[in-house]
Amino acid sequence: MAFYFRGVPIGWVAVMLALVASMGGFIFGYDTGQISDILLMDDFLLRFSNCSTPGDASTCSFTTVREGLIVSLLSIGTLVGALLGAPIADYLGRRYAMTVECAMFTIGVIIQITSTHVWQQFAVGRFFSGLGVGAISAVVPMYQAETAPPQIRGTLTATYQLFITFGILIAYCISIGTRDKSGSASWRIVVGISILWALILGIGILFMPESPRWLAAHNRMEEAQISIARSHGIPREEVKGHYIILREVEEIKSSVEYEKQTRDGWIDCFMPQNKTLYRTLLGMSLQSLQQLTGANYFFYYGATVFKAVGLSDSFVTQIILGVVNFVCTFGGMYVLERFGRRIPLIVGGVWQSIWLFVFAAAGTAVDPATHAGIGKLMIFSACMFIWGYAMTWAPGVWILIGETFPTRTRAKQGSLSTAANWIWNFLLAFFTPFISSAIDYRYGFVFAACNLTGAVVVYFFLYESSDLSLENVNMMYTDPTCKPWTSREWAPPGYSSRQDFIDQSRAAEAHGPLGSNALEEGRIEKLSEPSADGS
């Protein structure tokens, strides 16, 4: 079964694979969101913190180092897991890799929920869960980008970020529902239920098609054809002669055959040819800057921050932020499909910087704990920041990680980029308590500057990749006449502009093979050019 989008058949399988794979984002978000509230639960404090009066949770508190390690060891695990994600995905395939990684995550959850009074065991459990989360975070956006039809690739890949926000929100809701339970159930339920999320992804993904690009790279072209057909909702008996299938298969085959002539080790991610090094550094920079927006400052320590502002129930404010984050991500899916990648990230960086400046200035000028109006302004500023983040940088970076790199090194470059994300995730998670105690709300000024830096990086270095196949994105990056600020108009050979390419492609797809030979010859010729001059 299929529906039509821009004149092209899209199979419901394409939507389902995006949703099922995005459970990896849900796991990521849920694990991120749960710890903020768990750190304030009475039983968790009594078991794992220092208490001046045994049995009285109001006298218990974590040392800065202990709190930082409990929160950040997940990030250390995810860093290692992200680097493991590439070889696992290249060896096992994208689907089986996710199943194995869900098993790794489940082991970590079991270690956490069996902890009794040793905080180090809980922290180690978060490390092992992080191995799974990190590996999944490297594979899912890559799998979605490689499998989704180009016409809706941005939207489907953005579901990964949507599910991250959904996971954060659900973690907040479950936490507020269990916080009044007596004993360890208050936090063990919150942690243990995440095994269910891993089962949904680990089993469900096995019913989805494998990445056609991974299949093609392993000389399984017939299976690649069937995978593409399933994502377009085209019956198996029509695969051999269908124009859309033949076009995509030829495009992938040409790209794979060229890339087989070159090496694809880790060192090749840092080679300057074909702007491979450029794209590796760009991906790592975008992932680093996504963390440096300051979003996780609110997600990891939001409950503590808003408690300091003077709110009687900081859990409720966390849920408000979670709702804003989740709902606005739907808008982000539209914005990034409608306006491309560059403009939303540039505007988003400026918008986020403005509201972080307001947040920091308000908290620095007046003590929010004694002035209710200032506290409300800070909460409003945080919501406005999350609004902009959820619609631009949050989904946008994950989309770009899936579509910026060439097939032969995509897994490794995606892993390196995701690892950069987790390095900064760890640094912020661990050092935020120290930094906040030293400079308080002035921390917001640091994040404001980072957001402006992100907007500048996008303007000068990021190419506009919307509406292009992954193979055409690679052609654009290797075209010496194309610059980031002019890339919005770039089109493959034979087209006057990006819009001309889009219009002609839609017309060809709507009317079958009319003009298809010229289309294919132009693409294949361009794909083969680098082998002649090495550029």
Coordinates of C-alpha atoms in Angstrom, one line a residue:
M1 CA 0.0 0.0 0.0
A2 CA 1.2 3.5 -0.8
F3 CA 0.2 7.2 -0.8
Y4 CA 1.5 9.9 -3.1
F5 CA 3.7 12.8 -2.1
R6 CA 4.8 15.3 -4.7
G7 CA 3.7 12.8 -7.3
V8 CA 5.9 10.0 -6.0
P9 CA 4.5 6.8 -4.4
I10 CA 5.5 6.4 -0.7
G11 CA 4.9 3.1 1.0
W12 CA 3.5 3.0 4.5
V13 CA 6.5 0.7 5.3
A14 CA 8.7 3.9 4.9
V15 CA 6.7 5.6 7.6
M16 CA 6.7 2.5 9.8
L17 CA 10.5 2.0 9.5
A18 CA 11.0 5.6 10.5
L19 CA 8.7 5.2 13.6
V20 CA 10.2 1.9 14.7
A21 CA 13.8 3.0 14.2
S22 CA 13.0 6.2 16.1
M23 CA 12.4 4.1 19.2
G24 CA 16.2 4.5 19.4
G25 CA 15.6 8.2 19.9
F26 CA 12.9 7.4 22.4
I27 CA 15.4 5.4 24.5
F28 CA 17.9 8.2 24.2
G29 CA 15.4 10.8 25.3
Y30 CA 14.0 8.7 28.1
D31 CA 17.4 7.9 29.6
T32 CA 18.2 11.7 29.4
G33 CA 15.0 12.8 31.0
Q34 CA 14.7 10.3 33.8
I35 CA 17.8 11.2 35.8
S36 CA 16.9 14.8 36.5
D37 CA 13.9 13.7 38.6
I38 CA 15.4 10.6 40.0
L39 CA 18.1 12.6 41.7
L40 CA 15.4 14.4 43.8
M41 CA 13.5 11.3 44.8
D42 CA 13.5 10.6 48.6
D43 CA 14.4 6.8 48.4
F44 CA 17.2 7.5 45.8
L45 CA 18.6 10.2 48.1
L46 CA 18.5 7.9 51.2
R47 CA 20.2 5.1 49.4
F48 CA 22.9 6.8 47.3
S49 CA 23.6 10.3 48.8
N50 CA 25.2 11.6 52.0
C51 CA 22.6 12.2 54.8
S52 CA 23.4 14.1 58.0
T53 CA 20.4 12.5 59.7
P54 CA 20.0 8.8 58.6
G55 CA 16.4 8.2 57.4
D56 CA 15.6 11.8 56.8
A57 CA 15.7 12.6 53.1
S58 CA 15.5 16.4 53.7
T59 CA 19.0 16.2 55.1
C60 CA 20.4 14.2 52.2
S61 CA 22.4 15.6 49.3
F62 CA 24.8 14.5 46.6
T63 CA 28.4 15.8 46.5
T64 CA 29.1 17.6 43.3
V65 CA 31.4 14.9 42.1
R66 CA 29.0 12.1 42.9
E67 CA 26.1 13.8 41.2
G68 CA 28.2 14.6 38.2
L69 CA 29.4 11.0 37.8
I70 CA 25.9 9.5 38.2
V71 CA 24.6 11.8 35.5
S72 CA 27.6 11.8 33.1
L73 CA 28.7 8.1 33.1
L74 CA 25.9 7.5 30.7
S75 CA 27.6 9.9 28.4
I76 CA 30.9 8.2 28.7
G77 CA 29.2 4.9 27.7
T78 CA 27.5 6.6 24.8
L79 CA 30.8 8.0 23.5
V80 CA 32.3 4.5 23.4
G81 CA 29.1 3.1 22.0
A82 CA 28.9 5.7 19.2
L83 CA 32.4 4.6 18.0
L84 CA 31.4 0.9 18.2
G85 CA 28.2 1.7 16.2
A86 CA 30.0 2.0 12.9
P87 CA 31.8 -1.4 12.7
I88 CA 28.8 -3.2 14.1
A89 CA 26.4 -1.6 11.6
D90 CA 28.8 -2.2 8.7
Y91 CA 29.3 -5.9 9.7
L92 CA 25.9 -7.0 10.8
G93 CA 23.7 -4.6 8.8
R94 CA 21.7 -1.7 10.1
R95 CA 18.8 -3.7 11.5
Y96 CA 20.7 -6.5 13.3
A97 CA 23.0 -3.9 14.7
M98 CA 20.1 -2.2 16.4
T99 CA 18.9 -5.5 17.9
V100 CA 22.3 -6.3 19.4
E101 CA 22.6 -2.7 20.8
C102 CA 19.2 -3.0 22.4
A103 CA 20.5 -6.1 24.2
M104 CA 23.6 -4.1 25.4
F105 CA 21.2 -1.3 26.7
T106 CA 19.1 -3.9 28.6
I107 CA 22.1 -5.3 30.5
G108 CA 22.8 -1.8 31.7
V109 CA 19.2 -1.3 32.9
I110 CA 19.3 -4.6 34.9
I111 CA 22.6 -3.5 36.6
Q112 CA 20.9 -0.2 37.6
I113 CA 17.6 -1.6 39.0
T114 CA 19.5 -4.3 41.0
S115 CA 21.5 -1.6 42.9
T116 CA 20.7 -1.3 46.6
H117 CA 23.0 1.1 48.4
V118 CA 26.1 1.3 46.2
W119 CA 25.9 4.4 44.0
Q120 CA 28.9 3.1 42.0
Q121 CA 26.8 0.1 40.8
F122 CA 24.0 2.4 39.6
A123 CA 26.6 4.6 37.8
V124 CA 28.2 1.6 36.1
G125 CA 24.8 0.5 35.0
R126 CA 24.3 3.8 33.3
F127 CA 27.7 3.4 31.6
F128 CA 26.6 0.0 30.1
S129 CA 23.2 1.4 29.1
G130 CA 25.1 4.2 27.5
L131 CA 27.0 1.8 25.3
G132 CA 23.7 0.7 23.7
V133 CA 22.3 4.2 23.5
G134 CA 25.4 5.6 21.9
A135 CA 25.6 2.8 19.3
I136 CA 21.9 3.2 18.5
S137 CA 22.3 6.9 18.1
A138 CA 25.0 6.4 15.5
V139 CA 23.0 3.8 13.5
V140 CA 19.4 5.1 13.5
P141 CA 19.7 8.4 11.6
M142 CA 22.0 6.7 9.1
Y143 CA 19.5 3.8 8.6
Q144 CA 16.6 6.2 8.2
A145 CA 18.4 8.4 5.7
E146 CA 19.6 5.4 3.6
T147 CA 16.2 3.8 3.5
A148 CA 13.7 6.6 3.3
P149 CA 12.5 8.0 -0.1
P150 CA 14.4 11.3 -0.8
Q151 CA 11.1 13.2 -1.0
I152 CA 10.4 12.7 2.7
R153 CA 13.9 11.9 4.0
G154 CA 14.0 15.1 6.1
T155 CA 10.7 14.5 7.8
L156 CA 11.3 10.8 8.4
T157 CA 14.8 11.3 9.8
A158 CA 13.4 14.1 12.0
T159 CA 11.2 11.6 13.7
Y160 CA 14.3 10.5 15.5
Q161 CA 14.5 13.8 17.3
L162 CA 10.7 13.8 17.7
F163 CA 11.0 10.6 19.6
I164 CA 13.9 11.9 21.7
T165 CA 11.6 14.7 22.9
F166 CA 8.8 12.2 23.4
G167 CA 11.0 10.0 25.5
I168 CA 12.1 13.0 27.6
L169 CA 8.4 13.9 28.2
I170 CA 7.3 10.3 29.0
A171 CA 10.3 10.1 31.5
Y172 CA 9.0 13.3 33.2
C173 CA 5.4 12.0 33.3
I174 CA 6.4 8.5 34.7
S175 CA 8.6 10.2 37.3
I176 CA 5.9 12.5 38.6
G177 CA 3.6 9.5 38.8
T178 CA 6.0 7.3 40.8
R179 CA 7.7 9.9 43.0
D180 CA 5.3 9.5 45.9
K181 CA 5.6 5.7 45.9
S182 CA 7.2 4.3 49.0
G183 CA 10.5 2.6 48.8
S184 CA 12.7 1.9 45.8
A185 CA 9.7 1.5 43.5
S186 CA 9.7 5.3 43.0
W187 CA 12.9 5.1 40.9
R188 CA 13.1 1.4 40.0
I189 CA 9.9 1.6 37.9
V190 CA 11.2 4.7 36.1
V191 CA 14.5 2.9 35.2
G192 CA 13.2 -0.6 34.7
I193 CA 10.4 0.2 32.3
S194 CA 12.9 1.3 29.7
I195 CA 13.5 -2.4 29.0
L196 CA 10.1 -2.3 27.3
W197 CA 11.3 0.4 24.9
A198 CA 14.4 -1.7 24.0
L199 CA 12.2 -4.7 23.2
I200 CA 10.0 -2.7 20.9
L201 CA 13.0 -1.5 18.9
G202 CA 15.1 -4.7 19.0
I203 CA 12.3 -6.9 17.8
G204 CA 10.3 -4.5 15.7
I205 CA 13.2 -3.4 13.5
L206 CA 13.6 -7.0 12.3
F207 CA 10.3 -6.7 10.4
M208 CA 11.5 -3.6 8.5
P209 CA 13.5 -3.6 5.2
E210 CA 17.3 -3.4 5.4
S211 CA 19.2 -0.4 4.1
P212 CA 19.4 -0.7 0.3
R213 CA 22.7 1.1 0.3
W214 CA 24.2 -1.4 2.8
L215 CA 22.8 -4.3 0.7
A216 CA 24.2 -2.8 -2.5
A217 CA 27.6 -2.4 -0.9
H218 CA 27.5 -6.1 0.0
N219 CA 26.6 -7.1 -3.6
R220 CA 23.0 -7.9 -2.8
M221 CA 21.4 -5.8 -5.5
E222 CA 18.2 -7.8 -5.8
E223 CA 17.5 -7.4 -2.2
A224 CA 18.3 -3.7 -2.5
Q225 CA 15.7 -3.4 -5.2
I226 CA 13.1 -5.1 -3.0
S227 CA 14.0 -2.8 -0.1
I228 CA 13.5 0.3 -2.3
A229 CA 10.2 -1.1 -3.6
R230 CA 8.9 -1.6 -0.1
S231 CA 9.8 1.9 1.0
H232 CA 7.8 3.2 -2.1
G233 CA 4.9 0.8 -1.6
I234 CA 5.5 -0.8 -5.0
P235 CA 4.5 -4.5 -5.4
R236 CA 7.3 -7.1 -5.7
E237 CA 6.1 -8.2 -9.2
E238 CA 6.5 -4.6 -10.5
V239 CA 10.1 -4.2 -9.3
K240 CA 11.9 -5.2 -12.4
G241 CA 10.4 -2.6 -14.8
H242 CA 9.4 0.2 -12.5
Y243 CA 11.0 3.6 -13.4
I244 CA 11.5 4.9 -9.8
I245 CA 13.1 1.6 -8.7
L246 CA 15.4 1.4 -11.7
R247 CA 16.5 5.0 -11.3
E248 CA 17.3 4.7 -7.6
V249 CA 19.0 1.4 -8.0
E250 CA 21.2 2.7 -10.9
E251 CA 22.1 5.7 -8.9
I252 CA 23.1 3.7 -5.8
K253 CA 24.9 1.1 -8.0
S254 CA 27.0 3.7 -9.7
S255 CA 28.0 5.3 -6.4
V256 CA 28.8 2.0 -4.8
E257 CA 30.9 0.8 -7.8
Y258 CA 33.0 4.0 -7.7
E259 CA 33.4 3.9 -3.9
K260 CA 34.6 0.3 -4.0
Q261 CA 37.7 1.6 -5.9
T262 CA 38.7 3.5 -2.8
R263 CA 39.6 2.5 0.7
D264 CA 37.1 3.0 3.5
G265 CA 39.0 2.7 6.8
W266 CA 38.8 5.1 9.7
I267 CA 41.8 7.1 8.4
D268 CA 39.9 7.8 5.2
C269 CA 37.4 9.9 7.2
F270 CA 40.3 12.4 7.6
M271 CA 41.5 12.5 4.0
P272 CA 41.0 15.8 2.1
Q273 CA 39.9 14.2 -1.2
N274 CA 36.3 14.7 -2.1
K275 CA 35.9 17.0 0.9
T276 CA 35.8 13.9 3.2
L277 CA 37.8 15.6 6.0
Y278 CA 35.8 18.7 5.5
R279 CA 32.5 16.8 6.0
T280 CA 33.9 14.8 9.0
L281 CA 34.9 18.0 10.8
L282 CA 31.6 19.7 9.8
G283 CA 29.6 16.7 11.2
M284 CA 31.6 16.7 14.4
S285 CA 31.2 20.5 14.8
L286 CA 27.4 20.5 14.2
Q287 CA 27.0 17.7 16.8
S288 CA 29.2 19.5 19.3
L289 CA 27.4 22.8 18.8
Q290 CA 24.0 21.0 19.2
Q291 CA 25.1 20.1 22.7
L292 CA 26.5 23.6 23.3
T293 CA 23.2 25.1 22.6
G294 CA 22.5 24.5 26.3
A295 CA 19.4 22.3 25.9
N296 CA 20.7 19.5 28.1
Y297 CA 21.4 22.1 30.8
F298 CA 17.6 22.2 31.3
F299 CA 17.0 18.5 30.6
Y300 CA 19.6 17.1 33.0
Y301 CA 19.4 19.7 35.7
G302 CA 16.1 21.4 35.0
A303 CA 14.4 20.2 38.2
T304 CA 17.3 21.4 40.3
V305 CA 17.4 24.8 38.4
F306 CA 13.7 25.5 38.8
K307 CA 13.7 24.4 42.4
A308 CA 16.4 27.1 43.0
V309 CA 14.2 29.6 41.2
G310 CA 11.7 29.2 44.0
L311 CA 9.1 26.9 42.5
S312 CA 7.3 24.7 45.0
D313 CA 7.0 21.9 42.4
S314 CA 9.9 21.9 39.9
F315 CA 8.7 18.5 38.5
V316 CA 5.7 20.3 36.9
T317 CA 7.9 22.8 35.2
Q318 CA 10.0 20.0 33.8
I319 CA 6.8 18.6 32.3
I320 CA 6.0 22.0 30.8
L321 CA 9.4 22.1 29.2
G322 CA 9.0 18.6 28.0
V323 CA 5.6 19.3 26.4
V324 CA 7.0 22.4 24.6
N325 CA 10.0 20.4 23.4
F326 CA 7.8 17.6 22.1
V327 CA 5.1 19.6 20.4
C328 CA 7.4 22.1 18.8
T329 CA 9.4 19.3 17.2
F330 CA 6.4 18.6 15.0
G331 CA 6.8 22.2 13.7
G332 CA 10.5 21.4 13.2
M333 CA 9.6 18.5 10.9
Y334 CA 7.7 21.0 8.7
V335 CA 10.2 23.8 8.9
L336 CA 13.1 21.7 7.8
E337 CA 11.2 20.1 4.9
R338 CA 9.8 23.5 3.8
F339 CA 12.8 25.8 4.3
G340 CA 15.7 23.4 3.9
R341 CA 18.5 22.9 6.4
R342 CA 20.6 26.1 6.4
I343 CA 18.0 28.9 7.0
P344 CA 16.3 27.2 10.0
L345 CA 19.7 26.5 11.7
I346 CA 20.9 30.0 11.2
V347 CA 17.6 31.6 12.4
G348 CA 17.4 29.1 15.3
G349 CA 20.9 29.9 16.5
V350 CA 20.1 33.6 16.7
W351 CA 16.7 33.0 18.4
Q352 CA 18.1 30.6 21.0
S353 CA 20.9 33.0 21.8
I354 CA 18.5 35.9 22.4
W355 CA 16.4 33.9 24.9
L356 CA 19.4 32.5 26.7
F357 CA 20.7 36.0 27.1
V358 CA 17.4 37.0 28.7
F359 CA 17.5 34.0 31.0
A360 CA 21.0 34.6 32.2
A361 CA 20.6 38.4 32.5
A362 CA 17.4 38.1 34.6
G363 CA 18.9 35.5 36.9
T364 CA 22.1 37.5 37.3
A365 CA 20.4 40.9 37.9
V366 CA 18.0 39.7 40.6
D367 CA 17.7 36.7 42.9
P368 CA 14.8 34.7 41.3
A369 CA 14.2 32.8 44.6
T370 CA 13.0 36.1 46.2
H371 CA 11.4 37.7 43.2
A372 CA 8.5 35.7 41.7
G373 CA 8.3 37.8 38.6
I374 CA 12.0 37.2 37.7
G375 CA 11.5 33.5 38.2
K376 CA 8.5 33.5 35.8
L377 CA 10.5 35.4 33.2
M378 CA 13.3 32.8 33.4
I379 CA 10.8 30.0 33.0
F380 CA 9.3 31.8 30.0
S381 CA 12.7 32.4 28.5
A382 CA 13.6 28.7 28.9
C383 CA 10.4 27.8 27.1
M384 CA 11.1 30.2 24.2
F385 CA 14.6 28.7 24.0
I386 CA 13.3 25.2 23.9
W387 CA 10.7 26.3 21.3
G388 CA 13.4 27.5 18.9
Y389 CA 15.7 24.5 19.6
A390 CA 13.0 21.9 19.0
M391 CA 12.1 23.4 15.7
T392 CA 15.6 23.9 14.3
W393 CA 18.8 22.6 15.9
A394 CA 17.3 19.5 17.6
P395 CA 16.0 17.7 14.5
G396 CA 18.2 19.5 12.0
V397 CA 21.5 18.2 13.1
W398 CA 20.3 14.5 13.2
I399 CA 19.0 14.9 9.6
L400 CA 22.3 16.3 8.4
I401 CA 24.3 13.5 10.0
G402 CA 22.3 11.0 8.0
E403 CA 22.6 12.8 4.6
T404 CA 26.0 14.6 4.5
F405 CA 28.5 11.8 4.2
P406 CA 29.3 9.4 1.2
T407 CA 28.1 5.8 1.4
R408 CA 31.6 4.2 1.9
T409 CA 32.4 6.2 5.0
R410 CA 28.9 7.2 6.2
A411 CA 28.8 4.8 9.1
K412 CA 32.3 5.8 10.4
Q413 CA 31.8 9.6 9.9
G414 CA 28.3 9.3 11.5
S415 CA 29.9 7.5 14.5
L416 CA 32.7 10.2 14.8
S417 CA 30.1 12.9 14.7
T418 CA 27.8 11.3 17.2
A419 CA 30.9 10.6 19.4
A420 CA 31.5 14.4 19.4
N421 CA 28.0 14.9 20.6
W422 CA 28.5 12.5 23.4
I423 CA 31.9 14.0 24.4
W424 CA 30.2 17.4 25.0
N425 CA 27.2 15.7 26.5
F426 CA 29.6 14.2 29.1
L427 CA 31.5 17.4 29.7
L428 CA 28.3 19.4 30.2
A429 CA 26.7 16.7 32.4
F430 CA 29.8 16.3 34.6
F431 CA 31.0 19.9 34.9
T432 CA 27.7 21.8 35.0
P433 CA 27.3 21.4 38.8
F434 CA 30.8 22.9 39.3
I435 CA 30.3 25.7 36.7
S436 CA 26.8 26.6 38.1
S437 CA 28.1 26.8 41.6
A438 CA 30.9 29.1 40.4
I439 CA 29.0 31.5 38.0
D440 CA 25.4 30.6 38.7
Y441 CA 23.0 31.8 36.0
R442 CA 25.8 33.6 34.1
Y443 CA 26.3 30.1 32.6
G444 CA 23.5 31.1 30.2
F445 CA 25.8 33.8 28.6
V446 CA 28.2 31.0 27.6
F447 CA 25.5 29.0 25.9
A448 CA 24.2 32.2 24.1
A449 CA 27.6 32.8 22.6
C450 CA 27.8 29.1 21.5
N451 CA 24.4 29.5 19.7
L452 CA 25.7 32.5 17.8
T453 CA 28.8 30.6 16.9
G454 CA 26.6 27.8 15.5
A455 CA 24.7 30.1 13.3
V456 CA 28.1 31.4 11.8
V457 CA 29.4 27.9 11.2
V458 CA 26.2 26.9 9.4
Y459 CA 26.4 30.0 7.1
F460 CA 30.0 29.6 6.1
F461 CA 30.4 25.8 6.0
L462 CA 27.1 23.9 5.6
Y463 CA 25.7 23.0 2.2
E464 CA 22.0 22.9 1.5
S465 CA 21.1 19.2 1.0
S466 CA 17.3 19.3 1.0
D467 CA 15.5 17.7 -2.0
L468 CA 18.6 15.8 -3.2
S469 CA 19.3 12.1 -3.1
L470 CA 22.3 11.0 -1.0
E471 CA 24.3 10.5 -4.1
N472 CA 23.5 14.0 -5.4
V473 CA 24.5 15.5 -2.0
N474 CA 27.9 13.8 -2.4
M475 CA 28.2 15.3 -5.9
M476 CA 27.4 18.8 -4.6
Y477 CA 30.0 18.7 -1.9
T478 CA 32.6 17.6 -4.5
D479 CA 31.7 20.3 -7.0
P480 CA 34.4 23.0 -6.7
T481 CA 32.1 25.7 -8.2
C482 CA 29.6 25.3 -5.4
K483 CA 29.9 27.2 -2.1
P484 CA 27.9 26.8 1.1
W485 CA 26.1 30.1 0.7
T486 CA 25.2 29.4 -3.0
S487 CA 24.4 25.7 -2.5
R488 CA 20.7 26.3 -2.2
E489 CA 20.6 26.8 -6.0
W490 CA 23.0 23.9 -6.9
A491 CA 21.6 21.2 -9.1
P492 CA 23.0 18.1 -10.9
P493 CA 24.3 18.5 -14.4
G494 CA 21.6 19.3 -17.0
Y495 CA 19.5 21.5 -14.7
S496 CA 19.5 25.3 -14.4
S497 CA 18.7 25.4 -10.7
R498 CA 17.6 23.3 -7.7
Q499 CA 13.9 24.2 -8.4
D500 CA 14.3 23.1 -12.0
F501 CA 15.7 19.8 -10.9
I502 CA 12.9 19.3 -8.4
D503 CA 10.2 20.2 -11.0
Q504 CA 11.7 17.9 -13.7
S505 CA 12.2 15.1 -11.3
R506 CA 8.5 15.3 -10.2
A507 CA 7.4 15.4 -13.8
A508 CA 9.5 12.4 -14.7
E509 CA 8.3 10.4 -11.7
A510 CA 4.7 11.3 -12.5
H511 CA 4.9 10.3 -16.1
G512 CA 7.2 7.3 -16.0
P513 CA 10.4 7.0 -18.1
L514 CA 9.9 10.2 -20.2
G515 CA 13.3 11.8 -20.3
S516 CA 14.7 9.2 -17.9
N517 CA 17.7 8.3 -20.1
A518 CA 19.1 11.8 -20.1
L519 CA 18.5 12.0 -16.4
E520 CA 20.4 8.8 -15.7
E521 CA 23.3 9.7 -18.1
G522 CA 23.8 13.0 -16.5
R523 CA 23.9 11.5 -13.0
I524 CA 26.1 8.6 -13.8
E525 CA 28.5 10.8 -15.8
K526 CA 28.9 13.2 -12.8
L527 CA 29.3 10.3 -10.4
S528 CA 32.2 9.0 -12.4
E529 CA 34.0 12.3 -12.8
P530 CA 36.1 12.0 -9.5
S531 CA 37.7 8.8 -10.7
A532 CA 39.2 10.8 -13.6
D533 CA 40.8 13.7 -11.8
G534 CA 40.8 12.6 -8.2
S535 CA 38.8 15.5 -7.0

